[in-house]
PDB file of C-alpha atoms in Angstrom:
ATOM      1  CA  UNK A1443      56.534  52.459 -96.192  1.00 76.00           C
ATOM      2  CA  UNK A1444      53.813  50.842 -98.288  1.00 88.00           C
ATOM      3  CA  UNK A1445      56.340  48.699-100.103  1.00 92.00           C
ATOM      4  CA  UNK A1446      57.941  47.579 -96.849  1.00 94.00           C
ATOM      5  CA  UNK A1447      54.519  46.603 -95.428  1.00 95.00           C
ATOM      6  CA  UNK A1448      53.452  44.800 -98.609  1.00 96.00           C
ATOM      7  CA  UNK A1449      56.798  43.046 -98.911  1.00 95.00           C
ATOM      8  CA  UNK A1450      56.595  41.776 -95.320  1.00 93.00           C
ATOM      9  CA  UNK A1451      52.960  40.773 -95.857  1.00 94.00           C
ATOM     10  CA  UNK A1452      53.856  38.726 -98.944  1.00 94.00           C
ATOM     11  CA  UNK A1453      56.736  37.076 -97.082  1.00 90.00           C
ATOM     12  CA  UNK A1454      55.042  36.293 -93.745  1.00 89.00           C
ATOM     13  CA  UNK A1455      51.279  36.497 -94.434  1.00 89.00           C
ATOM     14  CA  UNK A1456      50.551  38.232 -91.117  1.00 90.00           C
ATOM     15  CA  UNK A1457      49.170  41.785 -91.084  1.00 92.00           C
ATOM     16  CA  UNK A1458      50.227  42.512 -87.504  1.00 91.00           C
ATOM     17  CA  UNK A1459      53.798  41.410 -88.123  1.00 91.00           C
ATOM     18  CA  UNK A1460      54.017  43.282 -91.441  1.00 92.00           C
ATOM     19  CA  UNK A1461      52.646  46.427 -89.796  1.00 93.00           C
ATOM     20  CA  UNK A1462      55.221  46.205 -86.997  1.00 92.00           C
ATOM     21  CA  UNK A1463      58.093  45.616 -89.436  1.00 91.00           C
ATOM     22  CA  UNK A1464      57.061  48.626 -91.502  1.00 93.00           C
ATOM     23  CA  UNK A1465      56.446  50.887 -88.501  1.00 94.00           C
ATOM     24  CA  UNK A1466      52.810  51.411 -89.420  1.00 93.00           C
ATOM     25  CA  UNK A1467      49.705  51.079 -87.242  1.00 94.00           C
ATOM     26  CA  UNK A1468      47.601  48.052 -88.099  1.00 93.00           C
ATOM     27  CA  UNK A1469      44.373  50.017 -87.609  1.00 94.00           C
ATOM     28  CA  UNK A1470      45.437  52.738 -90.060  1.00 94.00           C
ATOM     29  CA  UNK A1471      46.414  50.079 -92.606  1.00 95.00           C
ATOM     30  CA  UNK A1472      42.974  48.472 -92.414  1.00 95.00           C
ATOM     31  CA  UNK A1473      41.347  51.899 -92.735  1.00 96.00           C
ATOM     32  CA  UNK A1474      43.444  52.672 -95.818  1.00 95.00           C
ATOM     33  CA  UNK A1475      42.588  49.263 -97.258  1.00 96.00           C
ATOM     34  CA  UNK A1476      38.902  50.070 -96.806  1.00 96.00           C
ATOM     35  CA  UNK A1477      39.074  53.402 -98.631  1.00 96.00           C
ATOM     36  CA  UNK A1478      41.854  52.826-101.211  1.00 96.00           C
ATOM     37  CA  UNK A1479      40.968  50.143-103.815  1.00 96.00           C
ATOM     38  CA  UNK A1480      44.479  50.180-105.320  1.00 96.00           C
ATOM     39  CA  UNK A1481      46.076  49.559-101.927  1.00 96.00           C
ATOM     40  CA  UNK A1482      43.488  46.841-101.209  1.00 95.00           C
ATOM     41  CA  UNK A1483      44.343  45.130-104.512  1.00 96.00           C
ATOM     42  CA  UNK A1484      48.079  45.261-103.745  1.00 96.00           C
ATOM     43  CA  UNK A1485      47.350  43.890-100.251  1.00 96.00           C
ATOM     44  CA  UNK A1486      45.363  40.993-101.755  1.00 95.00           C
ATOM     45  CA  UNK A1487      48.189  40.335-104.214  1.00 95.00           C
ATOM     46  CA  UNK A1488      50.687  40.189-101.326  1.00 95.00           C
ATOM     47  CA  UNK A1489      48.492  37.652 -99.494  1.00 93.00           C
ATOM     48  CA  UNK A1490      48.097  35.624-102.700  1.00 92.00           C
ATOM     49  CA  UNK A1491      51.886  35.598-103.110  1.00 94.00           C
ATOM     50  CA  UNK A1492      52.310  34.386 -99.529  1.00 91.00           C
ATOM     51  CA  UNK A1493      49.693  31.657-100.020  1.00 87.00           C
ATOM     52  CA  UNK A1494      51.285  30.454-103.255  1.00 88.00           C
ATOM     53  CA  UNK A1495      54.712  30.359-101.611  1.00 88.00           C
ATOM     54  CA  UNK A1496      53.253  28.487 -98.645  1.00 83.00           C
ATOM     55  CA  UNK A1497      51.625  25.960-100.980  1.00 80.00           C
ATOM     56  CA  UNK A1498      54.906  25.391-102.799  1.00 82.00           C
ATOM     57  CA  UNK A1499      56.719  24.923 -99.481  1.00 80.00           C
ATOM     58  CA  UNK A1500      54.123  22.404 -98.295  1.00 76.00           C
ATOM     59  CA  UNK A1501      54.428  20.452-101.542  1.00 75.00           C
ATOM     60  CA  UNK A1502      58.234  20.552-101.495  1.00 76.00           C
ATOM     61  CA  UNK A1503      58.291  19.408 -97.865  1.00 75.00           C
ATOM     62  CA  UNK A1504      55.839  16.577 -98.537  1.00 71.00           C
ATOM     63  CA  UNK A1505      57.879  15.434-101.544  1.00 70.00           C
ATOM     64  CA  UNK A1506      61.117  15.613 -99.551  1.00 71.00           C
ATOM     65  CA  UNK A1507      59.597  13.644 -96.676  1.00 72.00           C
ATOM     66  CA  UNK A1508      58.115  11.088 -99.041  1.00 70.00           C
ATOM     67  CA  UNK A1509      54.561  11.834 -97.878  1.00 74.00           C
ATOM     68  CA  UNK A1510      53.235  13.274-101.124  1.00 74.00           C
ATOM     69  CA  UNK A1511      53.411  12.603-104.835  1.00 79.00           C
ATOM     70  CA  UNK A1512      52.054  13.911-108.117  1.00 83.00           C
ATOM     71  CA  UNK A1513      49.451  11.586-109.650  1.00 88.00           C
ATOM     72  CA  UNK A1514      47.199  11.881-112.708  1.00 91.00           C
ATOM     73  CA  UNK A1515      43.805  13.389-111.956  1.00 92.00           C
ATOM     74  CA  UNK A1516      40.948  11.013-112.762  1.00 92.00           C
ATOM     75  CA  UNK A1517      37.400  12.011-113.646  1.00 91.00           C
ATOM     76  CA  UNK A1518      35.268  10.419-110.896  1.00 90.00           C
ATOM     77  CA  UNK A1519      32.351   9.827-113.272  1.00 93.00           C
ATOM     78  CA  UNK A1520      34.219   8.178-116.138  1.00 93.00           C
ATOM     79  CA  UNK A1521      37.336   6.877-114.411  1.00 92.00           C
ATOM     80  CA  UNK A1522      39.374   8.348-117.283  1.00 92.00           C
ATOM     81  CA  UNK A1523      42.423  10.546-116.875  1.00 92.00           C
ATOM     82  CA  UNK A1524      41.670  14.270-117.071  1.00 93.00           C
ATOM     83  CA  UNK A1525      43.495  16.112-119.863  1.00 93.00           C
ATOM     84  CA  UNK A1526      44.415  19.782-120.200  1.00 91.00           C
ATOM     85  CA  UNK A1527      43.932  21.909-123.345  1.00 92.00           C
ATOM     86  CA  UNK A1528      47.109  20.376-124.827  1.00 92.00           C
ATOM     87  CA  UNK A1529      45.802  16.844-124.156  1.00 92.00           C
ATOM     88  CA  UNK A1530      48.419  16.336-121.454  1.00 92.00           C
ATOM     89  CA  UNK A1531      47.395  14.574-118.223  1.00 91.00           C
ATOM     90  CA  UNK A1532      46.284  16.916-115.446  1.00 92.00           C
ATOM     91  CA  UNK A1533      48.281  16.139-112.334  1.00 90.00           C
ATOM     92  CA  UNK A1534      47.150  16.565-108.742  1.00 86.00           C
ATOM     93  CA  UNK A1535      49.180  16.415-105.581  1.00 80.00           C
ATOM     94  CA  UNK A1536      48.211  13.394-103.492  1.00 83.00           C
ATOM     95  CA  UNK A1537      49.139  13.196 -99.854  1.00 75.00           C
ATOM     96  CA  UNK A1538      46.377  10.891 -98.684  1.00 74.00           C
ATOM     97  CA  UNK A1539      48.862   9.075 -96.468  1.00 72.00           C
ATOM     98  CA  UNK A1540      49.532  12.230 -94.403  1.00 70.00           C
ATOM     99  CA  UNK A1541      48.152  12.327 -90.864  1.00 71.00           C
ATOM    100  CA  UNK A1542      44.787  14.172 -91.178  1.00 69.00           C
ATOM    101  CA  UNK A1543      45.662  16.411 -88.212  1.00 73.00           C
ATOM    102  CA  UNK A1544      48.651  17.738 -90.137  1.00 69.00           C
ATOM    103  CA  UNK A1545      46.606  18.227 -93.301  1.00 63.00           C
ATOM    104  CA  UNK A1546      43.910  20.139 -91.404  1.00 66.00           C
ATOM    105  CA  UNK A1547      46.537  22.382 -89.840  1.00 69.00           C
ATOM    106  CA  UNK A1548      48.144  23.121 -93.209  1.00 64.00           C
ATOM    107  CA  UNK A1549      44.777  23.798 -94.828  1.00 61.00           C
ATOM    108  CA  UNK A1550      43.969  26.091 -91.904  1.00 65.00           C
ATOM    109  CA  UNK A1551      46.883  28.258 -92.946  1.00 61.00           C
ATOM    110  CA  UNK A1552      45.053  28.880 -96.236  1.00 56.00           C
ATOM    111  CA  UNK A1553      41.852  30.174 -94.621  1.00 51.00           C
ATOM    112  CA  UNK A1554      41.301  33.889 -94.293  1.00 53.00           C
ATOM    113  CA  UNK A1555      38.252  35.796 -93.059  1.00 51.00           C
ATOM    114  CA  UNK A1556      35.828  37.394 -95.462  1.00 47.00           C
ATOM    115  CA  UNK A1557      33.980  40.688 -94.849  1.00 49.00           C
ATOM    116  CA  UNK A1558      31.674  39.014 -92.310  1.00 46.00           C
ATOM    117  CA  UNK A1559      34.650  37.863 -90.247  1.00 45.00           C
ATOM    118  CA  UNK A1560      34.002  34.206 -91.062  1.00 43.00           C
ATOM    119  CA  UNK A1561      36.732  32.168 -92.669  1.00 41.00           C
ATOM    120  CA  UNK A1562      36.650  30.682 -96.138  1.00 40.00           C
ATOM    121  CA  UNK A1563      39.111  28.485 -97.929  1.00 39.00           C
ATOM    122  CA  UNK A1564      40.794  30.441-100.690  1.00 41.00           C
ATOM    123  CA  UNK A1565      41.850  27.364-102.654  1.00 40.00           C
ATOM    124  CA  UNK A1566      42.638  23.707-102.173  1.00 41.00           C
ATOM    125  CA  UNK A1567      46.108  22.905-100.931  1.00 41.00           C
ATOM    126  CA  UNK A1568      46.037  19.169-100.450  1.00 42.00           C
ATOM    127  CA  UNK A1569      44.003  16.340-101.885  1.00 41.00           C
ATOM    128  CA  UNK A1570      43.339  14.202 -98.851  1.00 41.00           C
ATOM    129  CA  UNK A1571      41.409  11.033 -99.563  1.00 39.00           C
TER     130      UNK A1571
END
């Protein structure tokens, strides 16, 4: 059952849905997460997988729609292109021409609550200028 729950969680990113699909009670899953560090780590990994997949889908959709593009990252202080450890240009995904309401909604999908119940952004999805 664990694998079915974690698989659904990594695919859909919703605990309630994953619990229903796996036939497990959401409350018991949260309790197990609290007391079982291995299960909690696998849960976090499933959410990370979902978030990465979501990011890739957003980027692919933006590229397909012509609303996003890869551009070289520029150091704001020097104005020079940023380079990685192999001296290759670091690229960032620019979708500054996307309606800000859409960008906010997509970024909202990447916010999850911390232990206090308040949300925090887990990582940047879009570079909106």
